[in-house]
mmCIF file of C-alpha atoms and ligand atoms in Angstrom:
data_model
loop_
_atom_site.group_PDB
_atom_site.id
_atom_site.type_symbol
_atom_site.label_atom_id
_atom_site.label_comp_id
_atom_site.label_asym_id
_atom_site.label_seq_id
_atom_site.Cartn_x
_atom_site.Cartn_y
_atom_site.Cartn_z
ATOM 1 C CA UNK N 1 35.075 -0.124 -21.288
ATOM 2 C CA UNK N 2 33.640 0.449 -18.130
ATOM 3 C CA UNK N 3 30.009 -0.183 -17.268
ATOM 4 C CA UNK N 4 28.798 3.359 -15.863
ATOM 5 C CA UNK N 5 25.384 3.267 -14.062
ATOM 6 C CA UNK N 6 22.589 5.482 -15.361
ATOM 7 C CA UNK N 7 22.716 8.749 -13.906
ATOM 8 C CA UNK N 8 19.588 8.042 -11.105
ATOM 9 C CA UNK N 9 18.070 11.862 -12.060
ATOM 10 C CA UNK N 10 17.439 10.992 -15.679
ATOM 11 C CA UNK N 11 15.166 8.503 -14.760
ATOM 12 C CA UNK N 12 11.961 9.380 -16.399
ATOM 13 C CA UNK N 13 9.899 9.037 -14.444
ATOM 14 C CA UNK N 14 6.749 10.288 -17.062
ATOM 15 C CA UNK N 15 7.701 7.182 -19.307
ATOM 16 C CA UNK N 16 7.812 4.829 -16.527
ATOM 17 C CA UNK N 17 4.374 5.963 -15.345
ATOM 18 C CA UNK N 18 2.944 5.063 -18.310
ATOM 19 C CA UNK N 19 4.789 1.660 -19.243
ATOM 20 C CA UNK N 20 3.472 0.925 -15.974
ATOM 21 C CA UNK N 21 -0.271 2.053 -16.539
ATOM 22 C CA UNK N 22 0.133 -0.055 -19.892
ATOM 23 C CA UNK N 23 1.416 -3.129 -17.450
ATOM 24 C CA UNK N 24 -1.694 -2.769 -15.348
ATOM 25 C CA UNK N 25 -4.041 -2.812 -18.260
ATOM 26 C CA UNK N 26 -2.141 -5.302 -20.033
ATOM 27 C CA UNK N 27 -2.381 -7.891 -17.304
ATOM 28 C CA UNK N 28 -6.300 -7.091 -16.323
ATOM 29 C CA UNK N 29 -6.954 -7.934 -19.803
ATOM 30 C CA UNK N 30 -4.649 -11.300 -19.779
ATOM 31 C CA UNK N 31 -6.097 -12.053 -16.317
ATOM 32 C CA UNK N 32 -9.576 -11.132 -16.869
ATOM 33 C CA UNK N 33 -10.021 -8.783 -14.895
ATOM 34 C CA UNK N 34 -12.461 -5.817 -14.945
ATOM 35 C CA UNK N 35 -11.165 -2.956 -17.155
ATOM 36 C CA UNK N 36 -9.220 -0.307 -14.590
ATOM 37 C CA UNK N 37 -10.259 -2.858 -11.625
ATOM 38 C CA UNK N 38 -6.178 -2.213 -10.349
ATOM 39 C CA UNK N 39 -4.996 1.234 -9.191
ATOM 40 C CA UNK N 40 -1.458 2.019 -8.736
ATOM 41 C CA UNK N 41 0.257 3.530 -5.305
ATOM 42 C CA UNK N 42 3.344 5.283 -6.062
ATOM 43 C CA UNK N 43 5.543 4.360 -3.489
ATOM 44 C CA UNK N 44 7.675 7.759 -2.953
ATOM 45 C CA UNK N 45 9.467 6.524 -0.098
ATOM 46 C CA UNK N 46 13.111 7.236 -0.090
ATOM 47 C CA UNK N 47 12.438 9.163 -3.084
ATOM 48 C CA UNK N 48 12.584 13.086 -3.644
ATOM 49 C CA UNK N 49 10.075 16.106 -3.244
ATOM 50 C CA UNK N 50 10.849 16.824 -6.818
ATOM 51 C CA UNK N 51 10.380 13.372 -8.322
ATOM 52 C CA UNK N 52 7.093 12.829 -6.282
ATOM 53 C CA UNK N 53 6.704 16.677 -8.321
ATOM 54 C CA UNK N 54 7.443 14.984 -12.065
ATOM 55 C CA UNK N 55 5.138 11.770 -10.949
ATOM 56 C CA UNK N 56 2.064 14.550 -10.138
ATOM 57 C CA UNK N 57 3.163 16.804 -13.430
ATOM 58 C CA UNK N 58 2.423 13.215 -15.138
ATOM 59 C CA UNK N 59 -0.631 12.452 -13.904
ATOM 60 C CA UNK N 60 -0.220 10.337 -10.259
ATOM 61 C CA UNK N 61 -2.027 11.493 -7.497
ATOM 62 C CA UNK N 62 -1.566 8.782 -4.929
ATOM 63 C CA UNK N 63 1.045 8.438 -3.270
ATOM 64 C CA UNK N 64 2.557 5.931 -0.407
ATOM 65 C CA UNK N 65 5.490 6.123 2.427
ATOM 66 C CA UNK N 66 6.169 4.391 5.208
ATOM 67 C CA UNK N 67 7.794 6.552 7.967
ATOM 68 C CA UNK N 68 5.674 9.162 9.425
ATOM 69 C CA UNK N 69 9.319 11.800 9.838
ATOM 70 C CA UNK N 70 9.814 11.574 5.998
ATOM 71 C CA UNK N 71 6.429 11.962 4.746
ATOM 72 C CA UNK N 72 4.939 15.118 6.533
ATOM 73 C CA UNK N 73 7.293 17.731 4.490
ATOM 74 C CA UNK N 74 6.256 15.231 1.048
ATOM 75 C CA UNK N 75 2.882 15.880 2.319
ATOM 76 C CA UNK N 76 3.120 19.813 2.780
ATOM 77 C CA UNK N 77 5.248 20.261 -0.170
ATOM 78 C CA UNK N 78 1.861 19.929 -2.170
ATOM 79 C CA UNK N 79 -0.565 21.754 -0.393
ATOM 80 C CA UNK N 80 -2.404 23.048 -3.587
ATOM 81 C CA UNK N 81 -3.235 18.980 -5.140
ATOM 82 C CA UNK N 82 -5.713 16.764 -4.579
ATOM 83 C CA UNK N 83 -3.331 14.295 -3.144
ATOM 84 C CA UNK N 84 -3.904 11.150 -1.862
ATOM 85 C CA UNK N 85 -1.705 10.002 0.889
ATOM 86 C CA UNK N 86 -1.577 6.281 2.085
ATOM 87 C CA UNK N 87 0.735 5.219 5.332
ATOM 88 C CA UNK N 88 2.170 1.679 4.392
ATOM 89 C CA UNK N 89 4.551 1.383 7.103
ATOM 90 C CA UNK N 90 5.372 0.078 10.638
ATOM 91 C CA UNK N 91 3.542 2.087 12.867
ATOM 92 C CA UNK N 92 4.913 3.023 15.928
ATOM 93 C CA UNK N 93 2.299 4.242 19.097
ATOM 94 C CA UNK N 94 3.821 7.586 19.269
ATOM 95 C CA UNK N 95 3.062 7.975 15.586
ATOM 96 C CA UNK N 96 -0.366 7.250 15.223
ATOM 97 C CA UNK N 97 -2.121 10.994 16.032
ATOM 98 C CA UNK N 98 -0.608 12.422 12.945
ATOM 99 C CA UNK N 99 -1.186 9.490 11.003
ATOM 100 C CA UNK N 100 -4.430 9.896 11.228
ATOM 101 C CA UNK N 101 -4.581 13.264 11.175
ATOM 102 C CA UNK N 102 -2.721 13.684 7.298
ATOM 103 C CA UNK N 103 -3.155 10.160 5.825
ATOM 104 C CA UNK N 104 -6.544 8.951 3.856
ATOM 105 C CA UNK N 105 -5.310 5.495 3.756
ATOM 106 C CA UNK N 106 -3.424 3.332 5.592
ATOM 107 C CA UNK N 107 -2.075 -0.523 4.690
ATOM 108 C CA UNK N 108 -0.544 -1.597 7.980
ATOM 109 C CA UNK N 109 -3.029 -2.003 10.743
ATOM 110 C CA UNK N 110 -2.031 -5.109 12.475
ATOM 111 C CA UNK N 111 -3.166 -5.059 16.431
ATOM 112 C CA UNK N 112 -6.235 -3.505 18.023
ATOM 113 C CA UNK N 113 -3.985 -0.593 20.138
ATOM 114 C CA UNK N 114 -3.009 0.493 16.887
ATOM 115 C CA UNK N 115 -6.755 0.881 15.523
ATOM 116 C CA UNK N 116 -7.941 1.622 18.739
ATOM 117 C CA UNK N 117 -5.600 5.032 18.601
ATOM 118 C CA UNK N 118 -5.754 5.529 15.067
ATOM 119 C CA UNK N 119 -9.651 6.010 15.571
ATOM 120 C CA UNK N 120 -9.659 8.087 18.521
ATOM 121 C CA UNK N 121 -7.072 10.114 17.070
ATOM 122 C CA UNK N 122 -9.048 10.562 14.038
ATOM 123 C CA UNK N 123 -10.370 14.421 13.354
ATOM 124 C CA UNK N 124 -14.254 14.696 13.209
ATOM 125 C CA UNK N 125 -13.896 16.938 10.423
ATOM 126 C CA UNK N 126 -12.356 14.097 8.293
ATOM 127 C CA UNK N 127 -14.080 10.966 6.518
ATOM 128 C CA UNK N 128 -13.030 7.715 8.535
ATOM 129 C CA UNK N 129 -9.660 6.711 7.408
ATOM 130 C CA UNK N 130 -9.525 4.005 5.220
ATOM 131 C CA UNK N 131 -7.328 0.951 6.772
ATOM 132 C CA UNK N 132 -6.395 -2.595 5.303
ATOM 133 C CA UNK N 133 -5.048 -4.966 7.657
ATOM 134 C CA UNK N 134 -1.665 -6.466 6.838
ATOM 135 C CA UNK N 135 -1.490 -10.085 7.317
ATOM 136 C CA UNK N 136 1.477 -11.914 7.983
ATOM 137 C CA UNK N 137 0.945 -15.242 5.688
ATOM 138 C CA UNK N 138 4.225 -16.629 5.909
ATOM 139 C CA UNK N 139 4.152 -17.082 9.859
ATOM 140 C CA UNK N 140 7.505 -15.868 10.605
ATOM 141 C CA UNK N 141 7.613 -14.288 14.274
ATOM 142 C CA UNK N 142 10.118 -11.266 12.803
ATOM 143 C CA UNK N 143 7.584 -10.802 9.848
ATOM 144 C CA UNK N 144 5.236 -7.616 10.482
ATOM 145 C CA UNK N 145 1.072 -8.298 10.246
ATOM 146 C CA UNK N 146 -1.453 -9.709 12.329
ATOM 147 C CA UNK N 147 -1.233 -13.722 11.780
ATOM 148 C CA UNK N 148 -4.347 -15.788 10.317
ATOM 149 C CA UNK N 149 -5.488 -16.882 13.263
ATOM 150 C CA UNK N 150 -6.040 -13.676 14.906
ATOM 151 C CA UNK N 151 -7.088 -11.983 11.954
ATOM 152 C CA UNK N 152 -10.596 -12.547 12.187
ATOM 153 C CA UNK N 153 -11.220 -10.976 15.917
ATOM 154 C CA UNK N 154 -8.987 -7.623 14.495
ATOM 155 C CA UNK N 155 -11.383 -7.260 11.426
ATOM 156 C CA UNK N 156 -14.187 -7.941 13.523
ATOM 157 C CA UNK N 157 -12.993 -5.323 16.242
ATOM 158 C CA UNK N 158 -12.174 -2.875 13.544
ATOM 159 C CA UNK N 159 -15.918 -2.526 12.239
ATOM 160 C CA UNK N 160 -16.589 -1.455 15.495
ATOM 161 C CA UNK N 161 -14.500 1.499 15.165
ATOM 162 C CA UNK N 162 -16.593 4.863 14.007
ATOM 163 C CA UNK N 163 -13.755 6.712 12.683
ATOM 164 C CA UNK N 164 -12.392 3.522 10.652
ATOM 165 C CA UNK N 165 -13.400 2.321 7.545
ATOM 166 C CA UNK N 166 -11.885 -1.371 6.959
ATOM 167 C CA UNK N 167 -11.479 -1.696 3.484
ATOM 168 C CA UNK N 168 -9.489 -5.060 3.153
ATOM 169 C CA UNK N 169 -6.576 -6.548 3.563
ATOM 170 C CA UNK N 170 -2.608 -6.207 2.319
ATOM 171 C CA UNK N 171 0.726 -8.545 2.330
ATOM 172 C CA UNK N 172 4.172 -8.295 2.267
ATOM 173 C CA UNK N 173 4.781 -11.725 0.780
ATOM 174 C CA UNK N 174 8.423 -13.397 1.546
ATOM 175 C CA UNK N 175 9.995 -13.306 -2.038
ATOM 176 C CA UNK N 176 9.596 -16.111 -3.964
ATOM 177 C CA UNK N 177 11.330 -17.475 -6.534
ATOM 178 C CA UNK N 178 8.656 -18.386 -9.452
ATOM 179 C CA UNK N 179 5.306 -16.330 -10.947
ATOM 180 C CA UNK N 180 3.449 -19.383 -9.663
ATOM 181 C CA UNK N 181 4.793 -19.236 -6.233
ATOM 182 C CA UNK N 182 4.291 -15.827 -5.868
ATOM 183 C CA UNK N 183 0.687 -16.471 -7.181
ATOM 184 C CA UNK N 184 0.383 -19.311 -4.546
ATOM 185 C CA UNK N 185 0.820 -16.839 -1.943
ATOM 186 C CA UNK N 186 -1.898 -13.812 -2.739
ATOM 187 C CA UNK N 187 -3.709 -16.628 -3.078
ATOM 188 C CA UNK N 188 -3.991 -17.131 0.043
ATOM 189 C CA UNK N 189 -4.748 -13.390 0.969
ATOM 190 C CA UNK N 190 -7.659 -13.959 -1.460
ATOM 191 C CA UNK N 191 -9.240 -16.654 0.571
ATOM 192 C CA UNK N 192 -9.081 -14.541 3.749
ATOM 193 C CA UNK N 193 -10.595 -11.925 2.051
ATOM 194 C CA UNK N 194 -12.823 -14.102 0.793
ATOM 195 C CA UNK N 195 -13.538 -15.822 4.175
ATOM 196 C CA UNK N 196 -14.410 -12.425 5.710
ATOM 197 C CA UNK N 197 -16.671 -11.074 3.182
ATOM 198 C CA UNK N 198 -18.696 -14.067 3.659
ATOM 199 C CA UNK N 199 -19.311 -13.077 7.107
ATOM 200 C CA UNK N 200 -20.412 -9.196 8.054
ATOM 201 C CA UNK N 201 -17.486 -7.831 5.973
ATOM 202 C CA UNK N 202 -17.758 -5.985 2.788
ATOM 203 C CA UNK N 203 -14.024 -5.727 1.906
ATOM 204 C CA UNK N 204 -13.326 -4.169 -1.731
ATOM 205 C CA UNK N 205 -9.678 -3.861 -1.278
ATOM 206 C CA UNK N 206 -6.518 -6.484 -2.034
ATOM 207 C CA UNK N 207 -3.761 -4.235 -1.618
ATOM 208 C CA UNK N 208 -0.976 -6.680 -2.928
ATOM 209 C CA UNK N 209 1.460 -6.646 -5.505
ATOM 210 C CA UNK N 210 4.862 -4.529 -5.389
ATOM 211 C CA UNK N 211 7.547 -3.956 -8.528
ATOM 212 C CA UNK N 212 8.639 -7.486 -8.410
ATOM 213 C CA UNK N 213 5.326 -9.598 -7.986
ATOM 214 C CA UNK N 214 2.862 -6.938 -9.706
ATOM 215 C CA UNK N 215 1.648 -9.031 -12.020
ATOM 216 C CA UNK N 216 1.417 -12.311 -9.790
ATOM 217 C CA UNK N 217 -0.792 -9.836 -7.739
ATOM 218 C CA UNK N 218 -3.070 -8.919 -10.421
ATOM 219 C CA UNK N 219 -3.708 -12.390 -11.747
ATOM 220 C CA UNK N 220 -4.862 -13.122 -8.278
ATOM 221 C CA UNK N 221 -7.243 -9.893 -7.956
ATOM 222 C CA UNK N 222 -5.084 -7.357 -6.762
ATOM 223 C CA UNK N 223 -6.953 -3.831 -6.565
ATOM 224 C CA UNK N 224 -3.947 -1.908 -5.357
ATOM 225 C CA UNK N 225 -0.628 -2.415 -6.538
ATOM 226 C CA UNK N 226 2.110 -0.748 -4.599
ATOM 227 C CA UNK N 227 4.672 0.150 -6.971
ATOM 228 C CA UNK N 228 8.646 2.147 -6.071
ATOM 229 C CA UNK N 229 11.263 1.027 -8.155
ATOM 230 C CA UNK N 230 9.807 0.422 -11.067
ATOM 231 C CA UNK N 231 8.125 4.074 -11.333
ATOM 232 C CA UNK N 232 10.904 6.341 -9.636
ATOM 233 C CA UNK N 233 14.394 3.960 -9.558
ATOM 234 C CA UNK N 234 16.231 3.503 -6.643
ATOM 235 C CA UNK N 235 15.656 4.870 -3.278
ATOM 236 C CA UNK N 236 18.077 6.802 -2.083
ATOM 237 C CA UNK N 237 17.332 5.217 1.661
HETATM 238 C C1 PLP W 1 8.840 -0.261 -0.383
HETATM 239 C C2 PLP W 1 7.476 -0.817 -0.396
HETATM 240 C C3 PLP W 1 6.822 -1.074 -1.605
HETATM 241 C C4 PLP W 1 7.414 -0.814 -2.974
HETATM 242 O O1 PLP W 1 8.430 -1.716 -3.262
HETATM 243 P P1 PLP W 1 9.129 -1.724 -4.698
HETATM 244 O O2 PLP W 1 9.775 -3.051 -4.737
HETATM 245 O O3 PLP W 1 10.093 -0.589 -4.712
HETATM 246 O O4 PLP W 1 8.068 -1.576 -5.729
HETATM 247 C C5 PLP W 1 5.530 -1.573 -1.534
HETATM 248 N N1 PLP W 1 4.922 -1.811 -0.352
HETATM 249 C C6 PLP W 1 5.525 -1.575 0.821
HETATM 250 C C7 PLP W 1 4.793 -1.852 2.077
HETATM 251 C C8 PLP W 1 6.820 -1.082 0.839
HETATM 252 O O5 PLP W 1 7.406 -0.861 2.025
#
């Protein structure tokens, strides 16, 4: 007989939600972490207005994308929740005035013109907007995120930014092909972090951790895992 794929729209995506919440908890407890230390990030790029719908029916209220065209109708579509929105994507310079006009969050500052814009661009009326800086720990020159070495003068730059808040850091680890391999690696995003907060910094956030490393990332102290597949199946980009 032939094998015949699942049809994608009976993905439920209530059931995952929770299996995934029960993941979370499961692994703070194994890892010792702090009871609901790790908060999940729907990633509802690629996905639907009405699966993003069944994920907020079930409970999730945070929500993450990663190009600026495809989110603004997600974000209108809900004008009524208490969304929160978090930009987790290559940001281009043309993009960054209504970034920071409908996002409370986002993951991938990674050069000063960037935060420089992203600030002024800011509305008064708003809280500052909450950034991490993505690092690049791998070193490849094609991989996106400000590199170790630089780092340091970005985060430092950053806190002088009114309409900012730096919150910590994120990754984007190259896949690897063991749990302790991939725990190697937000390792070293935890000694960054760790490195900073030692100076003038008082970071709170790991964002780390996607559908394939999650629980890697929460052994290591992940405090925001940034979850797709596993929560709404494939994307359809
Ligand atoms: C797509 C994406 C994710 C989610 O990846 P999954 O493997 O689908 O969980 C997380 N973070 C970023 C930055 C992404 O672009």
């Amino acid at each position: 007989m032939q094998f015949v794929m699942p049809d994608r729209n009976l993905i439920n995506i209530a059931n995952n939600l929770s299996d995934l919440k029960q993941q979370i908890r499961d692994a703070e407890v194994a890892y010792k972490r702090k009871p609901n230390s790790v908060f999940l990030l729907a990633v509802s790029k690629g996905q639907s207005i009405e699966k993003i719908g069944k994920a907020i029916l079930a409970g999730q209220l945070a929500f993450g994308e990663n190009h600026l065209q495809e989110a603004l109708p997600k974000i209108a579509a809900f004008p009524n929740k208490k969304l929160e929105w978090h930009f987790i994507g290559l940001i281009q310079r043309n993009k960054t005035k209504k970034i920071a006009e409908h996002f409370q969050w986002v993951h991938s500052v990674t050069d000063p013109q960037i935060a420089k814009r992203l600030n002024e661009q800011r509305p008064n009326h708003l809280p500052p907007l909450n950034i991490c800086l993505q690092v690049n720990l791998s070193q490849q020159k094609n991989k996106l995120g400000v590199s170790v070495d630089e780092l340091s003068d970005l985060a430092d730059y950053c806190l002088t930014l009114p309409h900012l808040k730096i919150r910590g850091l994120m990754t984007i680890p190259f896949p690897k092909n063991t749990f302790e391999e991939q725990r190697a690696e937000f390792a070293k995003l935890v000694e960054l972090f760790n490195d900073l907060n030692a100076k003038n910094f008082q970071l709170d956030t790991l964002s780390m951790g996607m559908s394939n490393d999650m629980k890697a990332a929460i052994a290591e102290g992940s405090t925001i895992v940034r979850i797709g597949t596993a929560l709404f199946g494939t994307r359809d980009q």
